[in-house]
GROMACS .gro file of C-alpha atoms in nm:
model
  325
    1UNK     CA    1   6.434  17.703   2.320
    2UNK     CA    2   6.171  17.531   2.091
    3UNK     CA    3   5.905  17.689   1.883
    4UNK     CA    4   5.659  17.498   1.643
    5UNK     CA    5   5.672  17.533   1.266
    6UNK     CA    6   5.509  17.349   1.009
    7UNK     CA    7   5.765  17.148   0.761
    8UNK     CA    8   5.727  16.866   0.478
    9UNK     CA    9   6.029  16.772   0.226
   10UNK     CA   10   5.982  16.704  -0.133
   11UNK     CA   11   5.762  16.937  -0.181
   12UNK     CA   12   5.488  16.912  -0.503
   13UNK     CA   13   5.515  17.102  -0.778
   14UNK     CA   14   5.434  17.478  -0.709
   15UNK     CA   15   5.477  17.485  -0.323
   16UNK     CA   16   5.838  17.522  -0.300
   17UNK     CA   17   5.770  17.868  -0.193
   18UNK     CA   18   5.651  17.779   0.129
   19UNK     CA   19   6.056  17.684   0.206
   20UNK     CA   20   6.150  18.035   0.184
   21UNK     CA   21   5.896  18.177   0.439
   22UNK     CA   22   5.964  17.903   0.713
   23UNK     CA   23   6.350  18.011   0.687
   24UNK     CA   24   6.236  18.360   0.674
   25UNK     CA   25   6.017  18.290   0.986
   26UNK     CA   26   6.331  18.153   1.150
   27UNK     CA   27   6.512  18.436   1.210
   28UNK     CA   28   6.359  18.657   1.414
   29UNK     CA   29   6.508  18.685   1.794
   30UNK     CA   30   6.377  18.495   2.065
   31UNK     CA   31   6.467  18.575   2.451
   32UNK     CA   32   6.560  18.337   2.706
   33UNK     CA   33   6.176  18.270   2.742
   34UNK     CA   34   6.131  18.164   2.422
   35UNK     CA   35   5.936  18.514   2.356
   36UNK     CA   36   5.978  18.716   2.019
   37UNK     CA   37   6.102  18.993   2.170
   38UNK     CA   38   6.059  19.201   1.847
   39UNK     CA   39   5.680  19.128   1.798
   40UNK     CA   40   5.497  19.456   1.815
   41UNK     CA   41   5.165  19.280   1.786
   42UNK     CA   42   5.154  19.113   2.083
   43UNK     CA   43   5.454  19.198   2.264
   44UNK     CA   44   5.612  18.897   2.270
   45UNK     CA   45   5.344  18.678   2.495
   46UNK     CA   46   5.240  18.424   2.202
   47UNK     CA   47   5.403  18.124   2.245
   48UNK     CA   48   5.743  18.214   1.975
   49UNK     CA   49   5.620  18.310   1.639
   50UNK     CA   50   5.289  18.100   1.683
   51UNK     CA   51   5.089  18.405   1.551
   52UNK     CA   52   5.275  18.428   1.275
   53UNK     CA   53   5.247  18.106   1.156
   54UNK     CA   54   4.866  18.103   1.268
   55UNK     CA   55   4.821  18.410   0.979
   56UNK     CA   56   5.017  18.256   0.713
   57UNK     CA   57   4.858  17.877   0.763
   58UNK     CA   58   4.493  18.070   0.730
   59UNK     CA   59   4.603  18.250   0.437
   60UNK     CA   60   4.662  17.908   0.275
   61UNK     CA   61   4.386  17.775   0.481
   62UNK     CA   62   4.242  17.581   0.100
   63UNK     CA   63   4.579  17.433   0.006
   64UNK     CA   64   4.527  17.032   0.026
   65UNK     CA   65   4.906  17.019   0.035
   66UNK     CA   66   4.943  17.282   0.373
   67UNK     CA   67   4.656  17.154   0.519
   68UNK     CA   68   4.820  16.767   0.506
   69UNK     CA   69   5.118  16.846   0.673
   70UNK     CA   70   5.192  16.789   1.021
   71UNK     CA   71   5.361  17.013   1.310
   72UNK     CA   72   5.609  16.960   1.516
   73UNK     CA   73   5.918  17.101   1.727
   74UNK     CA   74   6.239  17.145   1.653
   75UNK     CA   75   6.537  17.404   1.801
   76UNK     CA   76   6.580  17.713   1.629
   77UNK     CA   77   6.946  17.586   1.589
   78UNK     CA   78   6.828  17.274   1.367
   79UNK     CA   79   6.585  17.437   1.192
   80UNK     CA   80   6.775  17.518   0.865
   81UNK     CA   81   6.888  17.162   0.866
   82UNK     CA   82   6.539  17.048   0.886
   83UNK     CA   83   6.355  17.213   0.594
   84UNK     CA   84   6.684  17.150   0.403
   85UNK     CA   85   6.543  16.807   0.439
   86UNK     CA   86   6.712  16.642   0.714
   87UNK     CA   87   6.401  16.362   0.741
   88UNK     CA   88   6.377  16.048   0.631
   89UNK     CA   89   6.144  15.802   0.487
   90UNK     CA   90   5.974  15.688   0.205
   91UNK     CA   91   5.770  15.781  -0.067
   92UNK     CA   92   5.469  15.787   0.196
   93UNK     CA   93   5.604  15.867   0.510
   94UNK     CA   94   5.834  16.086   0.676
   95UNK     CA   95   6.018  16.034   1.068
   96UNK     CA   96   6.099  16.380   1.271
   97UNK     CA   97   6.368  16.409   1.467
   98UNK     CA   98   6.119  16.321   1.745
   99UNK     CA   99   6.033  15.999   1.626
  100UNK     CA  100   5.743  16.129   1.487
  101UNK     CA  101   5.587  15.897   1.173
  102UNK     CA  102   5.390  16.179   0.929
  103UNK     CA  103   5.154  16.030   0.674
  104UNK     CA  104   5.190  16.256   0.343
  105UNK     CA  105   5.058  16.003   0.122
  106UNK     CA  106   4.794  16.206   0.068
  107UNK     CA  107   4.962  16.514   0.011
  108UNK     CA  108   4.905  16.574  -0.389
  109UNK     CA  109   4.845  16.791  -0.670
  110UNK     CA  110   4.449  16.694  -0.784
  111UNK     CA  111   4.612  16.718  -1.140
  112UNK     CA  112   4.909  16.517  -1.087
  113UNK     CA  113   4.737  16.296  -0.896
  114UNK     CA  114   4.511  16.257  -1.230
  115UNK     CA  115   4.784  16.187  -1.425
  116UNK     CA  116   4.939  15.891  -1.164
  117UNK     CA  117   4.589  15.751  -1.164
  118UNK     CA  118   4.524  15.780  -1.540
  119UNK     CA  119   4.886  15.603  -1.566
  120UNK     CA  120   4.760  15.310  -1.343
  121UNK     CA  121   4.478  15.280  -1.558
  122UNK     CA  122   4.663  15.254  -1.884
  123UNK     CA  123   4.871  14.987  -1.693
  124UNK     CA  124   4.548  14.764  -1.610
  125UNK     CA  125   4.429  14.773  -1.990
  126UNK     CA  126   4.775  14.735  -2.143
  127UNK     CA  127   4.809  14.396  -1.896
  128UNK     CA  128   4.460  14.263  -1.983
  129UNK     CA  129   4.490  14.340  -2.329
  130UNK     CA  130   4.854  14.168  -2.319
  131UNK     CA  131   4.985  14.022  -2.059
  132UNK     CA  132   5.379  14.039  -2.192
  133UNK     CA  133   5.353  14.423  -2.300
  134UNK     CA  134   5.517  14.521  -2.039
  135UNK     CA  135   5.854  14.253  -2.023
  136UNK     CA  136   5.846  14.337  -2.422
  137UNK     CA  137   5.908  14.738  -2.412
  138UNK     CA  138   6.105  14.664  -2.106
  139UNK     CA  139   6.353  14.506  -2.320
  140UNK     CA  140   6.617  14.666  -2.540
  141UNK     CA  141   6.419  14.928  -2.806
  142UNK     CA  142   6.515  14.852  -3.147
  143UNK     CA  143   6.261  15.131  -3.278
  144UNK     CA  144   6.302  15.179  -3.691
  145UNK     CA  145   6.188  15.535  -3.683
  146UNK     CA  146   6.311  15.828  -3.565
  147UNK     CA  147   6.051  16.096  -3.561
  148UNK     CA  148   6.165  16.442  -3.568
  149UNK     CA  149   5.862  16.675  -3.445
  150UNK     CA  150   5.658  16.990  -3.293
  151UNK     CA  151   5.640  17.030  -2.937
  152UNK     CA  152   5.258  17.091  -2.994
  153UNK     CA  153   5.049  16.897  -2.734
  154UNK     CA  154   4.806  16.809  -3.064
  155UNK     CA  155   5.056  16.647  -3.260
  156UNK     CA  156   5.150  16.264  -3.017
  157UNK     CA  157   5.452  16.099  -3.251
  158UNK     CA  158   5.302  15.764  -3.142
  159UNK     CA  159   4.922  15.812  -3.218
  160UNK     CA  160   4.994  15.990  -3.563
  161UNK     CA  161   5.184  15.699  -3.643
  162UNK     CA  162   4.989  15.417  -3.524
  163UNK     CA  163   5.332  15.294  -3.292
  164UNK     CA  164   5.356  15.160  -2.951
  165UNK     CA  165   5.602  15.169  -2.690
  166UNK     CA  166   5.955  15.134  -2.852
  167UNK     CA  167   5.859  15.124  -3.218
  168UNK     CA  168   5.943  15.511  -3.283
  169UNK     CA  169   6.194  15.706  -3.133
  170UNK     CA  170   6.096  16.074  -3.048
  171UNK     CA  171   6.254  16.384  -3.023
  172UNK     CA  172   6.037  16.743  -3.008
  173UNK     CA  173   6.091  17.128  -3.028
  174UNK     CA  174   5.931  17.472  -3.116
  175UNK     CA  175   5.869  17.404  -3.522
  176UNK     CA  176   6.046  17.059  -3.537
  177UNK     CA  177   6.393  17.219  -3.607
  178UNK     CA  178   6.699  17.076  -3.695
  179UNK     CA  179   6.945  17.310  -3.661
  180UNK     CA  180   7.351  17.245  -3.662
  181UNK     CA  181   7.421  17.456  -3.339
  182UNK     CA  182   7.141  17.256  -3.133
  183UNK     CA  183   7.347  17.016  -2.936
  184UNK     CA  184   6.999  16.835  -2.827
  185UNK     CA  185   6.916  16.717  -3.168
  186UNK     CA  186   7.225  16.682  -3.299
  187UNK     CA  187   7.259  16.421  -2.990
  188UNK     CA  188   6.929  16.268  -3.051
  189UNK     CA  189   6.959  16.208  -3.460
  190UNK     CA  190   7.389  16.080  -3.330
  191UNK     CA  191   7.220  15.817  -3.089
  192UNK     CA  192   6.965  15.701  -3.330
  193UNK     CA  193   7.196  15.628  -3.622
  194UNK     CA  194   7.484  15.514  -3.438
  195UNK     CA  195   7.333  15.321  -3.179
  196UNK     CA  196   6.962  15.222  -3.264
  197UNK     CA  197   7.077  15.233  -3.609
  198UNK     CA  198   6.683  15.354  -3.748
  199UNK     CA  199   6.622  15.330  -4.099
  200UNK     CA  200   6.380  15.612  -4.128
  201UNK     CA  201   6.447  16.006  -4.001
  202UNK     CA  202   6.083  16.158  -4.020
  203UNK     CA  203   6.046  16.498  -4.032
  204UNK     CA  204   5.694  16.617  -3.947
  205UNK     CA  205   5.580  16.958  -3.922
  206UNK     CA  206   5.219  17.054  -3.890
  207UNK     CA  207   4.980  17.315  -3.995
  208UNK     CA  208   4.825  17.561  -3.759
  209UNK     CA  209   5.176  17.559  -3.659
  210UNK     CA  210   5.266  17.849  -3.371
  211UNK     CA  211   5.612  17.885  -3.473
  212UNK     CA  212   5.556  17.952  -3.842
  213UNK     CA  213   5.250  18.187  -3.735
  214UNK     CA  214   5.523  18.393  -3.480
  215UNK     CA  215   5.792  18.380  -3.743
  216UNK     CA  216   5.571  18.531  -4.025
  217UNK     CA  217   5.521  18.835  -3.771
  218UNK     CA  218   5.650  19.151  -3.785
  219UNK     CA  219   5.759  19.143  -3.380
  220UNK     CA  220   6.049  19.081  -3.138
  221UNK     CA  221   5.976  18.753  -2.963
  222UNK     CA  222   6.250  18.813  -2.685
  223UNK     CA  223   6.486  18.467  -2.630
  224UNK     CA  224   6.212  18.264  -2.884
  225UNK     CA  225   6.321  18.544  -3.179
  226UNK     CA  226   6.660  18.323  -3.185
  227UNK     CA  227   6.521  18.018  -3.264
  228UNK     CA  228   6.214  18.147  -3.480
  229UNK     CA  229   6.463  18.324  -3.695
  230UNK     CA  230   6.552  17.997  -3.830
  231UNK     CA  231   6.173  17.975  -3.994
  232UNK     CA  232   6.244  18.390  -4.102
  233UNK     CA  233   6.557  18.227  -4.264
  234UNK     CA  234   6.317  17.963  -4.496
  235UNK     CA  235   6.069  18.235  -4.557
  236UNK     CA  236   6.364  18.433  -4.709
  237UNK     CA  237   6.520  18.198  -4.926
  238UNK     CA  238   6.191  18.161  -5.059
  239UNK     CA  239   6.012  18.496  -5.059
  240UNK     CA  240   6.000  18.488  -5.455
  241UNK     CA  241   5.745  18.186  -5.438
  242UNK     CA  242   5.590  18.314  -5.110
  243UNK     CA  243   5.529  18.659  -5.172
  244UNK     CA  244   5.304  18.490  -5.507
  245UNK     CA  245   5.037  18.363  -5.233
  246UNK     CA  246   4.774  18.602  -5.133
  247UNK     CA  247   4.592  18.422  -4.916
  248UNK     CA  248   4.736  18.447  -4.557
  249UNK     CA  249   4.681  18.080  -4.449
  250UNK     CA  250   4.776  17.940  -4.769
  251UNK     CA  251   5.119  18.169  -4.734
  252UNK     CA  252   5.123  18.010  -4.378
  253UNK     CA  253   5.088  17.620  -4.492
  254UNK     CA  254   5.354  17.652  -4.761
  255UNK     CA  255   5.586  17.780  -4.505
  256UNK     CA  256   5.483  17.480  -4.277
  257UNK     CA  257   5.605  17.279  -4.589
  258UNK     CA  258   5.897  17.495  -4.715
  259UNK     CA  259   6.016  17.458  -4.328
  260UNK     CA  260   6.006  17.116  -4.317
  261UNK     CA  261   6.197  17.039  -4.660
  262UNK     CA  262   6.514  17.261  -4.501
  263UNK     CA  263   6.507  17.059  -4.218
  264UNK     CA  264   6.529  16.719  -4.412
  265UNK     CA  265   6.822  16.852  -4.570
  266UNK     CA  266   6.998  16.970  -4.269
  267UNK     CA  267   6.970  16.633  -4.158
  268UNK     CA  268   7.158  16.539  -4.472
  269UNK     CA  269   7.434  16.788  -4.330
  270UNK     CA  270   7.510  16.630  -4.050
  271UNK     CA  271   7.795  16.414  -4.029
  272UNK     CA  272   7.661  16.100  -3.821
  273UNK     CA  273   7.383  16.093  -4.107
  274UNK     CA  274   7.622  16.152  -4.423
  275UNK     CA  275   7.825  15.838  -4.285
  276UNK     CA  276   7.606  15.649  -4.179
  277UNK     CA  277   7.487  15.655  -4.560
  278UNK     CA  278   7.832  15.637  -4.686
  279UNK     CA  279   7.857  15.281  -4.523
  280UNK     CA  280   7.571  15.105  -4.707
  281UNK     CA  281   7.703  15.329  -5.050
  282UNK     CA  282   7.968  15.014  -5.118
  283UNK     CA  283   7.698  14.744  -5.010
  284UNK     CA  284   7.589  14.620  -5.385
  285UNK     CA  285   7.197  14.588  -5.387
  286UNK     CA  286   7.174  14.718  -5.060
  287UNK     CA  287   6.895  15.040  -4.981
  288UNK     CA  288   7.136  15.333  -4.821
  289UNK     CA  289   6.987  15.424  -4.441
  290UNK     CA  290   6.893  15.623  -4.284
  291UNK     CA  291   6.633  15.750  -4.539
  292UNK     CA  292   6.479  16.101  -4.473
  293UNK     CA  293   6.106  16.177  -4.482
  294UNK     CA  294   5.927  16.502  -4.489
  295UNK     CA  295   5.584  16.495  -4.408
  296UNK     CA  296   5.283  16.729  -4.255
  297UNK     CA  297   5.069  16.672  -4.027
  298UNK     CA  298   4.683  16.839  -4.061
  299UNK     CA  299   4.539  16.878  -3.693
  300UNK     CA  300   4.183  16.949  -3.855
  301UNK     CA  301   4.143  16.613  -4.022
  302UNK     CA  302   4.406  16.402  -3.822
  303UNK     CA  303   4.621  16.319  -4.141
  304UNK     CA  304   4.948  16.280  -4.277
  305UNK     CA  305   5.118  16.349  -4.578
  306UNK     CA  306   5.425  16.266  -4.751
  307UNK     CA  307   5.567  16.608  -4.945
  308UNK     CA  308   5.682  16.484  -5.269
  309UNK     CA  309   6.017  16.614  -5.241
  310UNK     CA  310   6.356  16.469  -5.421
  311UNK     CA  311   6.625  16.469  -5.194
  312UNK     CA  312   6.832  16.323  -5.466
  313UNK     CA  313   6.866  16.627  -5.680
  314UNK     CA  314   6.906  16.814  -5.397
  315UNK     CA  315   7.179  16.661  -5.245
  316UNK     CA  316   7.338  16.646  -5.587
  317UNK     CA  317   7.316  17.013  -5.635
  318UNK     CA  318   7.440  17.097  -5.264
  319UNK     CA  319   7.687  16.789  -5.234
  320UNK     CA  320   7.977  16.972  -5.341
  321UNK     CA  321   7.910  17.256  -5.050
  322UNK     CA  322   7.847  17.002  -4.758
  323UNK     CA  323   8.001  16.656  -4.851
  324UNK     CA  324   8.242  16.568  -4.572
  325UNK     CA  325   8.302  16.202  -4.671
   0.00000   0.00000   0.00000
């Protein structure tokens, strides 16, 4: 018995749906004839399922991806072993059991495909403008910075900065956070001071920030509420000085800055940065690294700012509390 479906592995982002319905499609019964006995439509005389598969390939008639992909025959008995992905090839091509060469080179997003070409591009202009860019950030990074910022798609570490490749090293989240329980961050600032050994933690939040906005809200933010509380948290240790500001953006921008100080001193809780420090404390005439920055970023005028914030006096006021060297 043989019956045709339509089948591609690796499939692009947002078909992976399509998997489901041909394994779906492969269970119904078929009779020695190769006849769906259970089709009321057409009582079975289609060649097995072909009707099916001739309704669902018109409802997707405009997908580039469905229309790219080939047909061919396989038992009912392989067929779960086929769309698990039991073809081979590369990146371009795929062979069917049957020998059968498919071309899916083709088969694309239009917007990843964007992205792949705009990547191609940036490699033709990084090469012309130098041609050693490429065997210089594909060495070791020895970055001096490590930036500590917003998820926001307006705020790029590198561009803000003025940095290439492997000058700054990056690490993002919802309101540039650095909490003690986050396992991500806490491996990302242990990897920078240990290993890459930065001199510079930067800690940038940004105004017109979403997470400050949500967190000065009076509403249950589902799963996000657990992380945004950690803003609530900075707005409540300073409420005094906040509740002073009657204007609601200004009230918003001071929590963008308020936020970003408690951050700079959790980093100063954490243990890989506390001796880290300790190690350059009996180094006479030495500077103690990593330093920590706090800084803003302003999305309306594209510039940064240094908050004028000593961490000095606050880690002697605090030191007593969270010292663990």
């Amino acid at each position: 018995m043989r019956k045709s479906v339509q089948i591609i592995r690796n499939l692009p982002l947002g078909m992976t749906g399509y998997r489901g319905v041909w394994r779906g499609l492969s269970s119904f019964p078929v009779d020695s004839n190769g006849k769906d006995s259970s089709c009321s439509c057409c009582g079975g005389d289609h060649p097995t399922h072909q009707h099916k598969f001739d309704s669902f390939t018109a409802e997707k008639k405009n997908s580039p991806v469905w229309e790219s992909v080939r047909s061919f025959s396989t038992t009912t008995d392989s067929f779960d072993s086929v769309a698990s992905g039991a073809l081979t090839g590369n990146d371009d091509t795929y062979t069917t059991y049957d020998g059968e060469t498919i071309d899916i080179s083709n088969v694309e997003d239009p917007d990843i495909a964007k992205l792949l070409q705009n990547n191609r591009d940036w490699v033709e202009r990084e090469k012309n403008s130098d041609p050693n860019f490429f065997k210089k950030i594909g060495a070791k990074q020895v970055p001096k910075y490590l930036y500590i910022g917003c998820s926001d798609s307006r705020v790029p570490a590198n561009q803000i900065l003025g940095l290439g490749p492997g000058e700054v090293f990056v690490h993002r989240n919802v309101g540039n956070l650095v909490i003690g329980s986050d396992l991500n961050v806490l491996s990302v600032v242990e990897f920078a001071v240990n290993v890459l050994e930065v001199q510079h933690i930067i800690v940038t939040g940004h105004y017109d920030c979403g997470a400050v906005r949500a967190a000065m809200t009076t509403q249950d933010l589902g799963l996000l509420e657990n992380w945004i509380r950690h803003i609530r948290d900075v707005h409540r240790m300073h409420h005094s000085s906040m509740d002073m500001i009657s204007d609601d953006e200004l009230r918003h921008k001071r929590l963008v800055e308020l936020s970003v100080i408690e951050q700079c001193v959790n980093l100063f809780k954490i243990a890989a940065v506390q001796k880290k420090r300790k190690e350059y404390y009996g180094k006479k005439g030495s500077p103690v690294f990593p330093k920590v920055h706090a800084m803003v970023f302003d999305p309306k005028v594209g510039l940064l700012k240094k908050l004028p914030v000593n961490f000095k006096n606050i880690i002697r006021n605090y030191q007593h509390i969270y010292n663990l060297y």
